[in-house]
């Protein structure tokens, strides 16, 4: 063998040994080559989810896989609504507090909650933005139309017997509606004799309140010959009290107070007399018919206007309702002109001052109002406007304490455009002023089985605890728990 051949042989052997050494250190089948670089987990779950309101369990299940087979854990890394959620290490996402469709808590207030999730294998991580949409649950509320054809209704009140309610019609009549069957009949007509109605009588509102002792009777607001008045129809003696010129008819409201008596709220939109003690305008007046000083056996004739009147409040602009709360307080609804409608509570029978014209809601309209004696701070203000939590003219409501879970122990009320709200009675503490953001928007929950609630004029609770909503186009709606047997609408009586 030549020297050159010998050198070539040694080179081949050395090269082969080097190749074997490299293979032993980790070739394509080893554990440390470039093919084993770690990758972050990859999400396979969707970027959206849907859940019904009041859900307390898992709202969304995150899912991600790891290419290297490492265990994946999940956390919340951000998002506009991150604080609304909690997540288990296994990816189960839930709300910290059950979501409320009627009172959304997401940043945009549109019931779409945005959260960013992170999946990690302990070495690398990836993120996914998720949008959880909360859908409505009617929460046991069912609304059915039980009467139609009520001509120009202006108010509703319980008759105190079973499911019967009274509906006042603007033109002289009060109808009795059986809330269980929808049957209609005439309860009272302002007729001096059988065929002729009393001239120019126009009704404005109705309430059931105390008359004599513990007995309750129907009171109505009306106008005739240029004057507005209040009358007790079913008192032992018909009693009528003059109020104000009928130019103020649009600014009157009647209701039952916490003491059981009838209260008439008289407005003063111009604000010229609401703080004038000598004027009836802008005042809340308590009417007690046949006071204890009256002796029915004395032989004296009974005067037509036999009431004790007490000014129970002042500073009202355009009142829309008076109602009693279960805790013994009274709630007064007052419409604003440019800024706010308001609900104000009074816990006594003194003389609270509701602040007009110095205040509209919480907005100071004139200087000097802070020193008013007995000034009442509104319990709730609703700005005027067309948005979901803005008012187009508040309509007085009722305290519902019945069995429907979604609105049990809520104050339920509306505006003239058909928007319906509720707020827990517990939140109406009487201290401080709540904003409209505290209202639960109930319009979807109160969608009726027929007809439309688009012009409410009043609400009432009957003797059985059932809630009714009267609409200005002549429809009456009954609000009942889901599962209640539906009734057929009774054809209105022929006129």
CSV table of N, CA and C in Angstrom, one decimal, residues 395-491:
chain,number,residue,atom,x,y,z
A,395,UNK,N,-95.2,57.7,34.7
A,395,UNK,CA,-96.6,57.3,35.1
A,395,UNK,C,-96.5,56.6,36.5
A,396,UNK,N,-97.3,57.1,37.4
A,396,UNK,CA,-97.2,56.5,38.8
A,396,UNK,C,-97.4,55.0,38.8
A,397,UNK,N,-96.7,54.3,39.7
A,397,UNK,CA,-96.7,52.9,39.7
A,397,UNK,C,-97.3,52.3,41.0
A,398,UNK,N,-96.9,51.1,41.3
A,398,UNK,CA,-97.4,50.3,42.5
A,398,UNK,C,-96.3,49.5,43.1
A,399,UNK,N,-96.4,49.2,44.4
A,399,UNK,CA,-95.5,48.3,45.1
A,399,UNK,C,-96.1,46.9,45.0
A,400,UNK,N,-95.4,46.1,44.2
A,400,UNK,CA,-95.8,44.7,44.0
A,400,UNK,C,-95.2,43.8,45.0
A,401,UNK,N,-96.0,43.1,45.8
A,401,UNK,CA,-95.6,42.1,46.8
A,401,UNK,C,-96.1,40.7,46.6
A,402,UNK,N,-96.5,40.4,45.4
A,402,UNK,CA,-97.0,39.1,45.0
A,402,UNK,C,-96.0,38.1,44.8
A,403,UNK,N,-96.4,37.0,44.1
A,403,UNK,CA,-95.6,35.8,44.0
A,403,UNK,C,-94.7,35.7,42.8
A,404,UNK,N,-94.8,36.6,41.9
A,404,UNK,CA,-94.0,36.5,40.7
A,404,UNK,C,-92.5,36.9,41.1
A,405,UNK,N,-91.6,35.9,41.0
A,405,UNK,CA,-90.2,36.1,41.5
A,405,UNK,C,-89.5,37.3,40.9
A,406,UNK,N,-89.6,37.6,39.7
A,406,UNK,CA,-88.9,38.6,39.0
A,406,UNK,C,-89.2,40.0,39.6
A,407,UNK,N,-90.4,40.2,40.0
A,407,UNK,CA,-90.8,41.6,40.5
A,407,UNK,C,-91.3,41.6,41.9
A,408,UNK,N,-91.2,40.5,42.6
A,408,UNK,CA,-91.6,40.4,44.0
A,408,UNK,C,-90.9,41.5,44.8
A,409,UNK,N,-91.7,42.3,45.6
A,409,UNK,CA,-91.1,43.3,46.5
A,409,UNK,C,-90.3,44.4,45.7
A,410,UNK,N,-90.9,44.7,44.5
A,410,UNK,CA,-90.4,45.8,43.7
A,410,UNK,C,-91.4,46.9,43.5
A,411,UNK,N,-91.0,48.1,43.3
A,411,UNK,CA,-91.9,49.2,42.9
A,411,UNK,C,-91.8,49.1,41.3
A,412,UNK,N,-93.0,49.0,40.7
A,412,UNK,CA,-93.1,48.8,39.3
A,412,UNK,C,-93.8,50.1,38.7
A,413,UNK,N,-93.2,50.7,37.7
A,413,UNK,CA,-93.8,51.9,37.1
A,413,UNK,C,-93.4,52.0,35.7
A,414,UNK,N,-93.9,53.1,35.0
A,414,UNK,CA,-93.6,53.2,33.6
A,414,UNK,C,-93.5,54.7,33.2
A,415,UNK,N,-93.3,54.9,31.9
A,415,UNK,CA,-93.4,56.2,31.4
A,415,UNK,C,-94.5,56.2,30.3
A,416,UNK,N,-94.9,57.4,29.8
A,416,UNK,CA,-96.0,57.5,28.9
A,416,UNK,C,-95.8,56.8,27.6
A,417,UNK,N,-94.5,56.5,27.3
A,417,UNK,CA,-94.2,55.8,26.0
A,417,UNK,C,-94.2,54.3,26.1
A,418,UNK,N,-94.6,53.8,27.2
A,418,UNK,CA,-94.7,52.3,27.3
A,418,UNK,C,-93.5,51.6,27.9
A,419,UNK,N,-92.5,52.4,28.3
A,419,UNK,CA,-91.3,51.8,28.9
A,419,UNK,C,-91.6,51.4,30.4
A,420,UNK,N,-91.3,50.2,30.8
A,420,UNK,CA,-91.6,49.7,32.1
A,420,UNK,C,-90.4,49.4,32.9
A,421,UNK,N,-90.3,49.9,34.1
A,421,UNK,CA,-89.1,49.7,35.0
A,421,UNK,C,-89.6,49.1,36.3
A,422,UNK,N,-88.6,48.5,37.0
A,422,UNK,CA,-88.8,48.2,38.4
A,422,UNK,C,-87.6,48.4,39.2
A,423,UNK,N,-87.8,48.5,40.5
A,423,UNK,CA,-86.6,48.7,41.4
A,423,UNK,C,-87.0,48.0,42.7
A,424,UNK,N,-86.1,47.3,43.3
A,424,UNK,CA,-86.4,46.6,44.6
A,424,UNK,C,-86.8,47.7,45.7
A,425,UNK,N,-87.9,47.3,46.4
A,425,UNK,CA,-88.3,48.3,47.5
A,425,UNK,C,-87.2,48.5,48.5
A,426,UNK,N,-86.4,47.5,48.7
A,426,UNK,CA,-85.3,47.7,49.7
A,426,UNK,C,-84.3,48.8,49.2
A,427,UNK,N,-84.2,49.0,47.9
A,427,UNK,CA,-83.3,50.1,47.5
A,427,UNK,C,-83.8,51.5,47.7
A,428,UNK,N,-85.2,51.6,47.8
A,428,UNK,CA,-85.8,52.9,48.1
A,428,UNK,C,-85.7,53.2,49.6
A,429,UNK,N,-84.5,53.4,50.0
A,429,UNK,CA,-84.3,53.5,51.5
A,429,UNK,C,-84.7,54.9,52.0
A,430,UNK,N,-84.9,55.8,51.1
A,430,UNK,CA,-85.3,57.2,51.6
A,430,UNK,C,-84.2,58.0,51.9
A,431,UNK,N,-82.9,57.5,51.8
A,431,UNK,CA,-81.7,58.3,52.1
A,431,UNK,C,-80.9,58.4,50.8
A,432,UNK,N,-80.5,59.6,50.4
A,432,UNK,CA,-79.8,59.7,49.2
A,432,UNK,C,-80.7,59.6,47.9
A,433,UNK,N,-80.1,59.8,46.8
A,433,UNK,CA,-80.8,59.8,45.5
A,433,UNK,C,-80.2,58.8,44.6
A,434,UNK,N,-81.1,57.8,44.2
A,434,UNK,CA,-80.6,56.8,43.2
A,434,UNK,C,-80.8,57.4,41.8
A,435,UNK,N,-79.9,57.0,40.9
A,435,UNK,CA,-79.9,57.4,39.5
A,435,UNK,C,-80.6,56.4,38.7
A,436,UNK,N,-81.0,56.7,37.5
A,436,UNK,CA,-81.7,55.8,36.6
A,436,UNK,C,-81.0,54.5,36.3
A,437,UNK,N,-79.7,54.5,36.5
A,437,UNK,CA,-78.9,53.3,36.3
A,437,UNK,C,-79.3,52.2,37.2
A,438,UNK,N,-80.0,52.5,38.3
A,438,UNK,CA,-80.4,51.5,39.3
A,438,UNK,C,-81.7,50.8,38.8
A,439,UNK,N,-82.3,51.3,37.7
A,439,UNK,CA,-83.6,50.7,37.3
A,439,UNK,C,-83.4,49.5,36.5
A,440,UNK,N,-84.3,48.5,36.7
A,440,UNK,CA,-84.3,47.3,35.9
A,440,UNK,C,-85.3,47.6,34.8
A,441,UNK,N,-84.9,47.4,33.5
A,441,UNK,CA,-85.7,47.7,32.4
A,441,UNK,C,-86.5,46.4,32.1
A,442,UNK,N,-87.8,46.5,32.3
A,442,UNK,CA,-88.7,45.4,32.2
A,442,UNK,C,-89.6,45.3,31.0
A,443,UNK,N,-89.3,46.1,30.0
A,443,UNK,CA,-90.2,46.2,28.8
A,443,UNK,C,-90.3,44.8,28.1
A,444,UNK,N,-89.2,44.1,28.0
A,444,UNK,CA,-89.3,42.7,27.3
A,444,UNK,C,-90.0,41.7,28.2
A,445,UNK,N,-89.9,41.8,29.5
A,445,UNK,CA,-90.6,40.9,30.4
A,445,UNK,C,-92.1,41.1,30.4
A,446,UNK,N,-92.5,42.4,30.1
A,446,UNK,CA,-93.9,42.7,30.1
A,446,UNK,C,-94.6,42.7,28.7
A,447,UNK,N,-93.9,42.0,27.7
A,447,UNK,CA,-94.6,41.9,26.4
A,447,UNK,C,-95.8,41.1,26.6
A,448,UNK,N,-97.0,41.6,26.2
A,448,UNK,CA,-98.2,40.9,26.4
A,448,UNK,C,-98.5,39.8,25.3
A,449,UNK,N,-99.4,38.9,25.6
A,449,UNK,CA,-99.8,37.9,24.6
A,449,UNK,C,-100.6,38.5,23.5
A,450,UNK,N,-101.2,39.6,23.6
A,450,UNK,CA,-101.9,40.3,22.6
A,450,UNK,C,-101.9,41.8,22.8
A,451,UNK,N,-102.0,42.6,21.8
A,451,UNK,CA,-102.0,44.0,22.0
A,451,UNK,C,-100.6,44.5,22.3
A,452,UNK,N,-100.6,45.8,22.7
A,452,UNK,CA,-99.3,46.5,23.0
A,452,UNK,C,-99.5,47.4,24.1
A,453,UNK,N,-98.5,47.4,25.0
A,453,UNK,CA,-98.5,48.4,26.1
A,453,UNK,C,-97.6,49.5,25.6
A,454,UNK,N,-98.2,50.5,25.0
A,454,UNK,CA,-97.5,51.6,24.4
A,454,UNK,C,-97.9,53.0,24.9
A,455,UNK,N,-98.9,53.0,25.8
A,455,UNK,CA,-99.4,54.3,26.3
A,455,UNK,C,-100.0,54.1,27.6
A,456,UNK,N,-99.3,53.6,28.6
A,456,UNK,CA,-99.8,53.3,29.9
A,456,UNK,C,-100.4,54.6,30.6
A,457,UNK,N,-101.5,54.4,31.3
A,457,UNK,CA,-102.1,55.6,32.0
A,457,UNK,C,-102.2,55.2,33.5
A,458,UNK,N,-102.0,54.0,33.9
A,458,UNK,CA,-102.1,53.6,35.3
A,458,UNK,C,-101.9,52.2,35.6
A,459,UNK,N,-101.6,51.9,36.9
A,459,UNK,CA,-101.4,50.5,37.4
A,459,UNK,C,-102.2,50.4,38.6
A,460,UNK,N,-102.6,49.1,39.0
A,460,UNK,CA,-103.3,48.9,40.2
A,460,UNK,C,-103.1,47.4,40.6
A,461,UNK,N,-103.3,47.2,41.9
A,461,UNK,CA,-103.2,45.9,42.5
A,461,UNK,C,-104.6,45.5,43.1
A,462,UNK,N,-105.1,44.4,42.7
A,462,UNK,CA,-106.5,44.0,43.2
A,462,UNK,C,-106.4,43.4,44.5
A,463,UNK,N,-107.5,43.0,45.1
A,463,UNK,CA,-107.6,42.4,46.4
A,463,UNK,C,-106.9,41.1,46.5
A,464,UNK,N,-106.7,40.4,45.4
A,464,UNK,CA,-106.0,39.2,45.4
A,464,UNK,C,-104.4,39.3,45.2
A,465,UNK,N,-104.0,40.6,45.0
A,465,UNK,CA,-102.6,40.8,44.8
A,465,UNK,C,-102.1,40.8,43.4
A,466,UNK,N,-103.0,40.8,42.4
A,466,UNK,CA,-102.7,40.7,41.0
A,466,UNK,C,-102.4,42.2,40.5
A,467,UNK,N,-101.4,42.3,39.7
A,467,UNK,CA,-101.1,43.6,39.1
A,467,UNK,C,-101.8,43.8,37.7
A,468,UNK,N,-102.3,45.0,37.5
A,468,UNK,CA,-102.9,45.3,36.2
A,468,UNK,C,-102.3,46.6,35.7
A,469,UNK,N,-102.2,46.6,34.3
A,469,UNK,CA,-101.7,47.8,33.6
A,469,UNK,C,-102.8,48.3,32.6
A,470,UNK,N,-103.2,49.5,32.8
A,470,UNK,CA,-104.2,50.1,31.9
A,470,UNK,C,-103.5,50.9,30.8
A,471,UNK,N,-103.9,50.7,29.5
A,471,UNK,CA,-103.3,51.4,28.4
A,471,UNK,C,-104.2,52.4,27.9
A,472,UNK,N,-103.7,53.5,27.4
A,472,UNK,CA,-104.6,54.6,26.9
A,472,UNK,C,-105.4,54.3,25.7
A,473,UNK,N,-105.1,53.3,25.0
A,473,UNK,CA,-105.8,52.9,23.8
A,473,UNK,C,-107.0,52.0,24.1
A,474,UNK,N,-107.3,51.8,25.4
A,474,UNK,CA,-108.5,51.0,25.8
A,474,UNK,C,-108.2,49.6,26.1
A,475,UNK,N,-107.0,49.2,26.3
A,475,UNK,CA,-106.6,47.8,26.6
A,475,UNK,C,-106.3,47.7,28.1
A,476,UNK,N,-106.7,46.6,28.7
A,476,UNK,CA,-106.4,46.3,30.1
A,476,UNK,C,-105.6,45.0,30.1
A,477,UNK,N,-104.5,45.0,30.8
A,477,UNK,CA,-103.6,43.8,30.9
A,477,UNK,C,-103.5,43.3,32.3
A,478,UNK,N,-103.4,42.0,32.5
A,478,UNK,CA,-103.2,41.4,33.8
A,478,UNK,C,-101.9,40.7,33.8
A,479,UNK,N,-101.1,40.9,34.9
A,479,UNK,CA,-99.8,40.4,35.0
A,479,UNK,C,-99.8,39.2,36.0
A,480,UNK,N,-99.5,38.0,35.6
A,480,UNK,CA,-99.7,36.8,36.4
A,480,UNK,C,-98.4,36.0,36.3
A,481,UNK,N,-98.3,35.0,37.2
A,481,UNK,CA,-97.1,34.1,37.2
A,481,UNK,C,-97.2,33.2,35.9
A,482,UNK,N,-96.1,32.8,35.4
A,482,UNK,CA,-96.1,31.9,34.3
A,482,UNK,C,-96.8,30.6,34.7
A,483,UNK,N,-97.6,30.1,33.9
A,483,UNK,CA,-98.4,28.9,34.2
A,483,UNK,C,-99.8,29.1,34.6
A,484,UNK,N,-100.2,30.4,34.8
A,484,UNK,CA,-101.6,30.7,35.2
A,484,UNK,C,-102.5,30.4,34.0
A,485,UNK,N,-103.6,29.9,34.2
A,485,UNK,CA,-104.6,29.6,33.1
A,485,UNK,C,-105.0,30.9,32.5
A,486,UNK,N,-104.9,30.9,31.2
A,486,UNK,CA,-105.2,32.1,30.4
A,486,UNK,C,-106.8,32.3,30.3
A,487,UNK,N,-107.2,33.5,30.4
A,487,UNK,CA,-108.7,33.8,30.2
A,487,UNK,C,-108.9,34.4,28.8
A,488,UNK,N,-110.1,34.2,28.3
A,488,UNK,CA,-110.5,34.8,27.1
A,488,UNK,C,-111.0,36.2,27.3
A,489,UNK,N,-110.7,37.1,26.4
A,489,UNK,CA,-111.2,38.5,26.5
A,489,UNK,C,-112.7,38.5,26.2
A,490,UNK,N,-113.4,39.2,27.2
A,490,UNK,CA,-114.8,39.3,27.0
A,490,UNK,C,-115.1,40.5,26.1
A,491,UNK,N,-116.0,40.4,25.2
A,491,UNK,CA,-116.4,41.5,24.3
A,491,UNK,C,-117.0,42.6,25.1
